CSV table of C-alpha atoms in Angstrom, one decimal:
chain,number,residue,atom,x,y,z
A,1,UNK,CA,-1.3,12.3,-57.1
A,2,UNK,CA,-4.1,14.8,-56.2
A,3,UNK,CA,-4.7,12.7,-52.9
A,4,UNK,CA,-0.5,13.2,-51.4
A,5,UNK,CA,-0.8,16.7,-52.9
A,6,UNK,CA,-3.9,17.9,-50.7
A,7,UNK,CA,-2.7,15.4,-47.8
A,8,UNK,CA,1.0,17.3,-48.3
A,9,UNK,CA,-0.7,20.9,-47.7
A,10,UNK,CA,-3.1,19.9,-45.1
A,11,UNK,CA,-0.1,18.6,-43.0
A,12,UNK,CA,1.8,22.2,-43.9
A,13,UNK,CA,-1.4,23.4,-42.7
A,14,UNK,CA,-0.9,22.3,-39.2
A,15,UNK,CA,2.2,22.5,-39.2
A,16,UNK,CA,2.2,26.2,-39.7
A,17,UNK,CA,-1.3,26.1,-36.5
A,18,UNK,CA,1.3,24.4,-34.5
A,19,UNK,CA,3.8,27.0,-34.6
A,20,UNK,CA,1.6,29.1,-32.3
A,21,UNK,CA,3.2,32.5,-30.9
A,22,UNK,CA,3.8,33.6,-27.7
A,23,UNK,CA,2.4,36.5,-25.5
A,24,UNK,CA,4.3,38.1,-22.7
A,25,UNK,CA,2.0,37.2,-19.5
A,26,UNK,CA,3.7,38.5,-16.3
A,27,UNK,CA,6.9,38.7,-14.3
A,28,UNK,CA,8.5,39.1,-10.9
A,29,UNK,CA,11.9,39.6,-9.1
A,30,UNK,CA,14.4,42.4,-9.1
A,31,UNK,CA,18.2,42.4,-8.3
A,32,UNK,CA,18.7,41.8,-4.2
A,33,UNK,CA,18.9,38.9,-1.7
A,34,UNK,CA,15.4,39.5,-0.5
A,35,UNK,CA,12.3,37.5,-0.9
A,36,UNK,CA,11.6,37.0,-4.2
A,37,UNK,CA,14.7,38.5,-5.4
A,38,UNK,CA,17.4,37.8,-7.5
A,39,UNK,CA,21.4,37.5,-7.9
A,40,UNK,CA,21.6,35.8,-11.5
A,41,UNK,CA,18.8,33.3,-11.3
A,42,UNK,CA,19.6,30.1,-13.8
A,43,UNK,CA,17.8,27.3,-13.8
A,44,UNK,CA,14.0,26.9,-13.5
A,45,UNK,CA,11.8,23.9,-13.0
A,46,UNK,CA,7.4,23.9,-12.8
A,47,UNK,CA,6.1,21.2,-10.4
A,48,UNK,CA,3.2,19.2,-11.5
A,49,UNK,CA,1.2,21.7,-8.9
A,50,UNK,CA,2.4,24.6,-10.9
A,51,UNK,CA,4.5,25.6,-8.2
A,52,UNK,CA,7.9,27.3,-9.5
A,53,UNK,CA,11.4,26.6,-8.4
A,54,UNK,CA,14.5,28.9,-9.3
A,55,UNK,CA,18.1,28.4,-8.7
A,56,UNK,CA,18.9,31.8,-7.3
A,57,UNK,CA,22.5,31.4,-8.2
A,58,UNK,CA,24.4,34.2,-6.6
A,59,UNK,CA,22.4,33.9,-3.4
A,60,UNK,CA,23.2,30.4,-3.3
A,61,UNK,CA,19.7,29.0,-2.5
A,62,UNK,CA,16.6,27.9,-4.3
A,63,UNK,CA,13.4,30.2,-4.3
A,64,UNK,CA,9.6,28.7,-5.1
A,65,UNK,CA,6.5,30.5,-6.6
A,66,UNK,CA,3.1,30.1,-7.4
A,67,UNK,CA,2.3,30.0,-11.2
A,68,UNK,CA,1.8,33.9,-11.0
A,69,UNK,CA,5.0,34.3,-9.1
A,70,UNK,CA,3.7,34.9,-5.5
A,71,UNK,CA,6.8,33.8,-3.0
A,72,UNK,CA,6.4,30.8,-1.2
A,73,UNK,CA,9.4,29.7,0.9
A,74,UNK,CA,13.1,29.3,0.2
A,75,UNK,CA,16.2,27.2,1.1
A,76,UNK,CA,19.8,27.1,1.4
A,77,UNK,CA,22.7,29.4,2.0
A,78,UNK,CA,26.8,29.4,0.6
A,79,UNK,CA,28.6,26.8,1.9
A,80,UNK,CA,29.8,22.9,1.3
A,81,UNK,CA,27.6,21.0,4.1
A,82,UNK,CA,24.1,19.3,3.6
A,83,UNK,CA,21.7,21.6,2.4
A,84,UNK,CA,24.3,24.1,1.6
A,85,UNK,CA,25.1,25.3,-2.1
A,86,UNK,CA,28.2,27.2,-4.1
A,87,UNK,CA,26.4,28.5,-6.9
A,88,UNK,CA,23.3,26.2,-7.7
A,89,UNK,CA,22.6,26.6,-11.3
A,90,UNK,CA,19.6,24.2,-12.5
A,91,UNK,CA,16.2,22.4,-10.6
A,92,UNK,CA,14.7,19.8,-11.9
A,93,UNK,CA,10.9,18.1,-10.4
A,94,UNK,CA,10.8,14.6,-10.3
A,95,UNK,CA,6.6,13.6,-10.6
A,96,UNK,CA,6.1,13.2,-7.0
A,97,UNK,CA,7.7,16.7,-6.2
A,98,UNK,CA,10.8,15.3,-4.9
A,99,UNK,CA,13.5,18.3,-5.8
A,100,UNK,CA,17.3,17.4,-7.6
A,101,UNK,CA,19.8,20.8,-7.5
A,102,UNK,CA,23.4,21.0,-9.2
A,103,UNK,CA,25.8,22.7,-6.9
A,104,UNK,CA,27.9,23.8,-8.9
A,105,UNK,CA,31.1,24.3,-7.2
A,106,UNK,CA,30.6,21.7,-4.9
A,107,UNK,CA,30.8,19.3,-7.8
A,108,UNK,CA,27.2,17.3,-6.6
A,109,UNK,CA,24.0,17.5,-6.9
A,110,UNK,CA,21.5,17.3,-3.6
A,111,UNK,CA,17.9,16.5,-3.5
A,112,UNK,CA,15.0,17.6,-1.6
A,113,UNK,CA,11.3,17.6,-0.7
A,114,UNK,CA,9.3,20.4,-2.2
A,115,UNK,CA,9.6,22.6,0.5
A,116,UNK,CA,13.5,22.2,0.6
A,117,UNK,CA,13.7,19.5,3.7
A,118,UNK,CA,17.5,17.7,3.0
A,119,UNK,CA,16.9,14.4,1.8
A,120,UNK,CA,20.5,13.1,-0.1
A,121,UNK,CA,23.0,14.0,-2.5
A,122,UNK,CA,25.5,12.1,-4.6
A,123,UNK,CA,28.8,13.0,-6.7
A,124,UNK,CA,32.0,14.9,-6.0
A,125,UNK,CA,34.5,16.2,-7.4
A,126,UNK,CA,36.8,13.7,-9.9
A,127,UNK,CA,36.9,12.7,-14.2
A,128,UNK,CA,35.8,9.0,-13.1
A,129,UNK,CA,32.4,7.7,-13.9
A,130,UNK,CA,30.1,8.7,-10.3
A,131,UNK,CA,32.2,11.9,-10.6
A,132,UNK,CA,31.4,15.7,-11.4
A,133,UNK,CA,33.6,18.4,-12.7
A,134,UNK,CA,30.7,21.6,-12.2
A,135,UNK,CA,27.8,20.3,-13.7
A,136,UNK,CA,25.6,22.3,-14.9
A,137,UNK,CA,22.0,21.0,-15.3
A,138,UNK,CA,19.8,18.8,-14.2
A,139,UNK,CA,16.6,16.5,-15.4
A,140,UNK,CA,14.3,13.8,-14.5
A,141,UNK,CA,13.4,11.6,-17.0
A,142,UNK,CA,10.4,9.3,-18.4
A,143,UNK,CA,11.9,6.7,-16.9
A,144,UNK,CA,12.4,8.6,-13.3
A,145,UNK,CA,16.0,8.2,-13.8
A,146,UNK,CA,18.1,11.3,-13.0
A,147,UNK,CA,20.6,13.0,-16.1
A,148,UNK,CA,22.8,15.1,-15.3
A,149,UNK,CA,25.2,17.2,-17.4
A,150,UNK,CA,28.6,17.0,-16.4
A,151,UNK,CA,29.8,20.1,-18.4
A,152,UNK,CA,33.8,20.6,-17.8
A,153,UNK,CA,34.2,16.8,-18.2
A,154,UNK,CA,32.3,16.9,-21.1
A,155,UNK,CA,29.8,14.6,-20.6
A,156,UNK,CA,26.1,13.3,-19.6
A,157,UNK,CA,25.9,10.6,-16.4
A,158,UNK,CA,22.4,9.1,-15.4
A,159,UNK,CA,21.7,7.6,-12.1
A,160,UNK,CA,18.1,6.1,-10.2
A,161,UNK,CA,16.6,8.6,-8.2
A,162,UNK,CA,18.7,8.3,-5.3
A,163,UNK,CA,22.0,8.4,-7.0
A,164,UNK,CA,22.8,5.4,-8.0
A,165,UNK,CA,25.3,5.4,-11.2
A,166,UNK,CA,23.7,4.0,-14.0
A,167,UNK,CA,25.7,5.6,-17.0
A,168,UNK,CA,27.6,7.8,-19.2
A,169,UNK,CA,28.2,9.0,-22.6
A,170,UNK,CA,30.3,12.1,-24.2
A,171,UNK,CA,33.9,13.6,-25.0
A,172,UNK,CA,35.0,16.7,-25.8
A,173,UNK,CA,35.4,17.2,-29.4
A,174,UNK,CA,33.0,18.6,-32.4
A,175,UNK,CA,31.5,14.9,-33.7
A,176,UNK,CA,28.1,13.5,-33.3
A,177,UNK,CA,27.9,12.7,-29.5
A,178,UNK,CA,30.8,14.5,-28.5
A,179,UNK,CA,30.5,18.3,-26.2
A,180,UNK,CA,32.5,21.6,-26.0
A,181,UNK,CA,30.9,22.2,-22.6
A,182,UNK,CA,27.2,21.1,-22.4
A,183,UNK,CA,25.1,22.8,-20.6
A,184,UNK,CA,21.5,22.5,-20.9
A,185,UNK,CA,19.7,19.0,-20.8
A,186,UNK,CA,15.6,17.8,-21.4
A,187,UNK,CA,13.9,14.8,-21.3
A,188,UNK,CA,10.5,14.6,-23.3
A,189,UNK,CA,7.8,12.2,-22.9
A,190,UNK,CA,8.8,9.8,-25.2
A,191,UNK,CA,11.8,9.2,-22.9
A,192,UNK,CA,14.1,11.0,-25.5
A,193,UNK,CA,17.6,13.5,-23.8
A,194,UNK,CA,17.9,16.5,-25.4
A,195,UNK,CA,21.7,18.5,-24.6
A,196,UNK,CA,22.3,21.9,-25.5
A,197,UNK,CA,26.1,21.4,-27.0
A,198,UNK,CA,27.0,25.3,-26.2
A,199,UNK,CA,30.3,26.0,-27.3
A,200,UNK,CA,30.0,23.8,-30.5
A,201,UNK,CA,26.5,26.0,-30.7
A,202,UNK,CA,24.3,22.6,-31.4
A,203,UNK,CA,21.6,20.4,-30.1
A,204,UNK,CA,22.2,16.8,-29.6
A,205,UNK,CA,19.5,14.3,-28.9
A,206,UNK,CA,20.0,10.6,-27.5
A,207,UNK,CA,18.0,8.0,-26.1
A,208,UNK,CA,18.0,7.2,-22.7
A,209,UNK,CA,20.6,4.9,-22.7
A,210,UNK,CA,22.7,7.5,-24.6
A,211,UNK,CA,22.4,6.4,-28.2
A,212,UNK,CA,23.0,9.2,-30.7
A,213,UNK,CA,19.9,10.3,-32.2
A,214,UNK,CA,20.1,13.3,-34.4
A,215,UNK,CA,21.3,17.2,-34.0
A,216,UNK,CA,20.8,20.8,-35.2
A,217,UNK,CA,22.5,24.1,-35.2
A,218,UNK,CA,25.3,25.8,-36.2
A,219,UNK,CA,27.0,29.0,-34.9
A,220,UNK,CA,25.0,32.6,-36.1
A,221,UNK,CA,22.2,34.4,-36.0
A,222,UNK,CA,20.1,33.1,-38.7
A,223,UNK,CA,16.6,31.1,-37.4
A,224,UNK,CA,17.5,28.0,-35.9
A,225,UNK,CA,21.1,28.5,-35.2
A,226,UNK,CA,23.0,30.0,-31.7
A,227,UNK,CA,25.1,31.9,-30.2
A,228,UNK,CA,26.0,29.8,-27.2
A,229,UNK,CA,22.8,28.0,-26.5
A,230,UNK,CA,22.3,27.4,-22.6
A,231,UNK,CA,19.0,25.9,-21.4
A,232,UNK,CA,16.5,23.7,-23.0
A,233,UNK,CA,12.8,22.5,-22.0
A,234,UNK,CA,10.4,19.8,-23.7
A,235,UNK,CA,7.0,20.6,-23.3
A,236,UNK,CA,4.0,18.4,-23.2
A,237,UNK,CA,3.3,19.1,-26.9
A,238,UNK,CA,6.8,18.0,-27.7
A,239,UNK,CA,8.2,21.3,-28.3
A,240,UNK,CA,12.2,22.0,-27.7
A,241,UNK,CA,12.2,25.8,-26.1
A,242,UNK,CA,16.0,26.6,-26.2
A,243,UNK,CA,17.9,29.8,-24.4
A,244,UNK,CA,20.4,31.3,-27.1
A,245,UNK,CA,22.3,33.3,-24.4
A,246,UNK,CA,24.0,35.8,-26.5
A,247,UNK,CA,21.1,36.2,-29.0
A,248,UNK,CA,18.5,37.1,-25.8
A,249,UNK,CA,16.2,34.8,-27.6
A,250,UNK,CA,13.9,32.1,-27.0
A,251,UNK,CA,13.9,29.6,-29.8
A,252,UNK,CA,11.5,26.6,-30.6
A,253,UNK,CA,11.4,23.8,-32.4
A,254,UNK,CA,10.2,20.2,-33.4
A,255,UNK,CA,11.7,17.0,-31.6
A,256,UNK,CA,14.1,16.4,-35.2
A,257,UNK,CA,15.2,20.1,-34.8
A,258,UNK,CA,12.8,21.8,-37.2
A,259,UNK,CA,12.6,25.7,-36.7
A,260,UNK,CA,9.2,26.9,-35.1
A,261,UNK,CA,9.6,30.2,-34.1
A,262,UNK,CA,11.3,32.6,-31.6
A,263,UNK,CA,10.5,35.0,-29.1
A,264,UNK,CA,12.8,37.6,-27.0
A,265,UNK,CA,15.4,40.3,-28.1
A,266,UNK,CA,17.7,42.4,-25.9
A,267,UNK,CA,16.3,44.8,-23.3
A,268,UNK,CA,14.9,45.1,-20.2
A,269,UNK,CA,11.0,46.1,-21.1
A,270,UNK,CA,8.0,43.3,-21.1
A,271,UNK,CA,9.4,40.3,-22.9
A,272,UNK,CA,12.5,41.4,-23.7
A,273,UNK,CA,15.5,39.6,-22.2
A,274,UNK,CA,19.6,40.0,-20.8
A,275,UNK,CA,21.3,36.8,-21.1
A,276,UNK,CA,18.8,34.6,-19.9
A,277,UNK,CA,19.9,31.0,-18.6
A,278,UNK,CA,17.1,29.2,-18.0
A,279,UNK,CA,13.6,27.7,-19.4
A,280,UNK,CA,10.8,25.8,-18.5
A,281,UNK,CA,7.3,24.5,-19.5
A,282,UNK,CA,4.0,23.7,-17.7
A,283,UNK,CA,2.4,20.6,-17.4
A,284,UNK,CA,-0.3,21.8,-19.7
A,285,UNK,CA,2.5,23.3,-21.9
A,286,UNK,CA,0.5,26.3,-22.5
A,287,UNK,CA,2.8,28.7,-20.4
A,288,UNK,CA,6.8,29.0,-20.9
A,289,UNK,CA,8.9,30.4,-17.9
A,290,UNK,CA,12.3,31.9,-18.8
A,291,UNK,CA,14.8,33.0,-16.0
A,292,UNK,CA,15.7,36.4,-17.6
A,293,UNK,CA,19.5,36.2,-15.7
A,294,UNK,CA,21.2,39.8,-16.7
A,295,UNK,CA,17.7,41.2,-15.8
A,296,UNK,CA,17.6,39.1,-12.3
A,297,UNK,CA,13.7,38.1,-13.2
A,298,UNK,CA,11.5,35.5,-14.1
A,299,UNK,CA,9.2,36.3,-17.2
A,300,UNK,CA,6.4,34.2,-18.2
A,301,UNK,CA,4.7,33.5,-21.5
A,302,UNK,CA,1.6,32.3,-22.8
A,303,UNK,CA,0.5,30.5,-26.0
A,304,UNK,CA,-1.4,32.2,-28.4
A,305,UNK,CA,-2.5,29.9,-31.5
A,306,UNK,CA,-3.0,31.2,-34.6
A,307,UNK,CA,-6.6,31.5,-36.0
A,308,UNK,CA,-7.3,29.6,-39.4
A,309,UNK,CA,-9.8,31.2,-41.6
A,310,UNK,CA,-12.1,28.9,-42.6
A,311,UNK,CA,-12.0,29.2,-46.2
A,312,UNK,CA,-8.4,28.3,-45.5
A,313,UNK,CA,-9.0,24.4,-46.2
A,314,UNK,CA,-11.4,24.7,-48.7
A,315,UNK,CA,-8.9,26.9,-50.7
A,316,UNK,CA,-6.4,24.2,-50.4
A,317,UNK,CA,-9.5,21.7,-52.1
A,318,UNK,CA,-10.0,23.8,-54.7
A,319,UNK,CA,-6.5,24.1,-55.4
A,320,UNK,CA,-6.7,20.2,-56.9
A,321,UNK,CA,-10.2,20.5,-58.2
């Protein structure tokens, strides 16, 4: 009995080390259509370089950084032809760099090298199975295949990494693997898809094929539940960082859903956020980038874990003693 009491608070222990905070680390951009400038900038991706990729939504082209956001080239301009984007809205990086965009109103999603030289695209614009009706985000997962949320049909459709259909699952309704518009979507390492359910303020997790797995959330503004959730990112560490849009938080959690911790609030100072629309990890899983949308920046934070006195442990000992 003593033995699965001490082995119980040892694991609460790390569990409460694993919920490690977050620092506010830097920033760039301002509102504009120059260099390293924004017009509502959505989704965000890290390459396994560091580099930084950001749909630039309004400008209707994709923007890349270094990991302190220094401007390194850009792509794209409005319009439906190859290379061309109406309102890109999520970037995902395949391992070997190769780049995957949603265009949103052009109901497809192109991909690229990673300095934005037109390689291929597939979908258009349809209910069928191959089809899109503005999907919204974008992900590469442990399996290299490609998932894509197909948010006004309700819906998540997987494909090999040139666009080959492979799959769907999802309706609209309120029941375990159904939508009201998804939006966000993550892959973790395990190979598991993570969807941010935003009108039925959720998370939904499936396996790669689509099986339901488990979910959490409900709508309000108690820890662990949303206000129209948007993006989602798993990091290394198998974190879940989530957007809750109207909240102006960052929230994250344990692959079942467990609360961790938050950071954010509304404002335009250092770490604060408008309505931001995007998230993403680095490979090390040490930094988070959030695309801070109202405030037409990219903020970055770090992760600062928690010092354990340590007296800590044997206190817990001498507890069953």
């Amino acid at each position: 009995m003593k033995k699965a009491a001490l082995t119980t608070c040892l694991l609460i222990l790390l569990a409460a080390a694993a919920a490690a905070d977050f620092a506010f680390a830097g920033k760039w951009g301002a509102q504009g259509s120059g260099d390293g400038q924004f017009l509502a900038p959505s989704g965000i991706a890290v390459a396994p370089n560091g580099n930084v990729y950001v749909a630039d939504e309004f400008n209707h082209r994709i923007q890349y950084f270094t990991s302190a956001g220094s401007f390194l080239g850009k792509w794209g301009s409005r319009g439906k032809g190859d290379g061309q984007f109406l309102y890109p809205c999520d970037v995902a990086v395949a391992p070997g760099g190769r780049l995957y965009v949603v265009d949103f109103d052009n109901h497809r999603v192109q991909y690229f090298t990673a300095t934005g030289s037109y390689l291929g695209q597939f979908g258009e614009y349809g209910v069928l199975p191959r089809y899109f009706n503005n999907p919204h985000s974008v992900v590469v997962g442990a399996d290299r295949n490609v998932y894509v949320v197909d948010t006004n049909n309700n819906r998540v459709q997987y494909f090999t990494r040139n666009g080959s259909f492979l799959g769907t699952w999802g309706s609209k309704g309120t029941a375990d693997s159904q939508f009201d518009q998804p939006f966000g979507i993550a892959s973790t390492p395990q190979g598991d898809v993570y969807v941010t359910d935003r009108l039925n303020n959720r998370v939904q997790y499936f396996t790669a094929q689509g099986l339901f797995r488990g979910k959490w959330g409900t709508k309000g503004f108690g820890w662990g539940q949303f206000e129209y959730p948007t993006a989602i990112a798993a990091g290394s560490d198998y974190r879940l960082y989530v957007t809750d849009y109207s909240w102006h938080h960052v929230q994250y959690f344990t692959p079942t859903g467990s609360y961790l911790d938050k950071f954010g609030g509304r404002g335009t100072g250092d770490g604060l956020f408008n309505f931001p629309d995007g998230v993403a990890v680095s490979p090390a899983g040490t930094t988070v980038y959030v695309a801070d949308t109202g405030n037409n920046r990219i903020q970055y934070f770090t992760r600062v874990e928690p010092k354990i006195a340590p007296a800590s442990l044997g206190r817990v000992k001498a507890i069953f003693k």
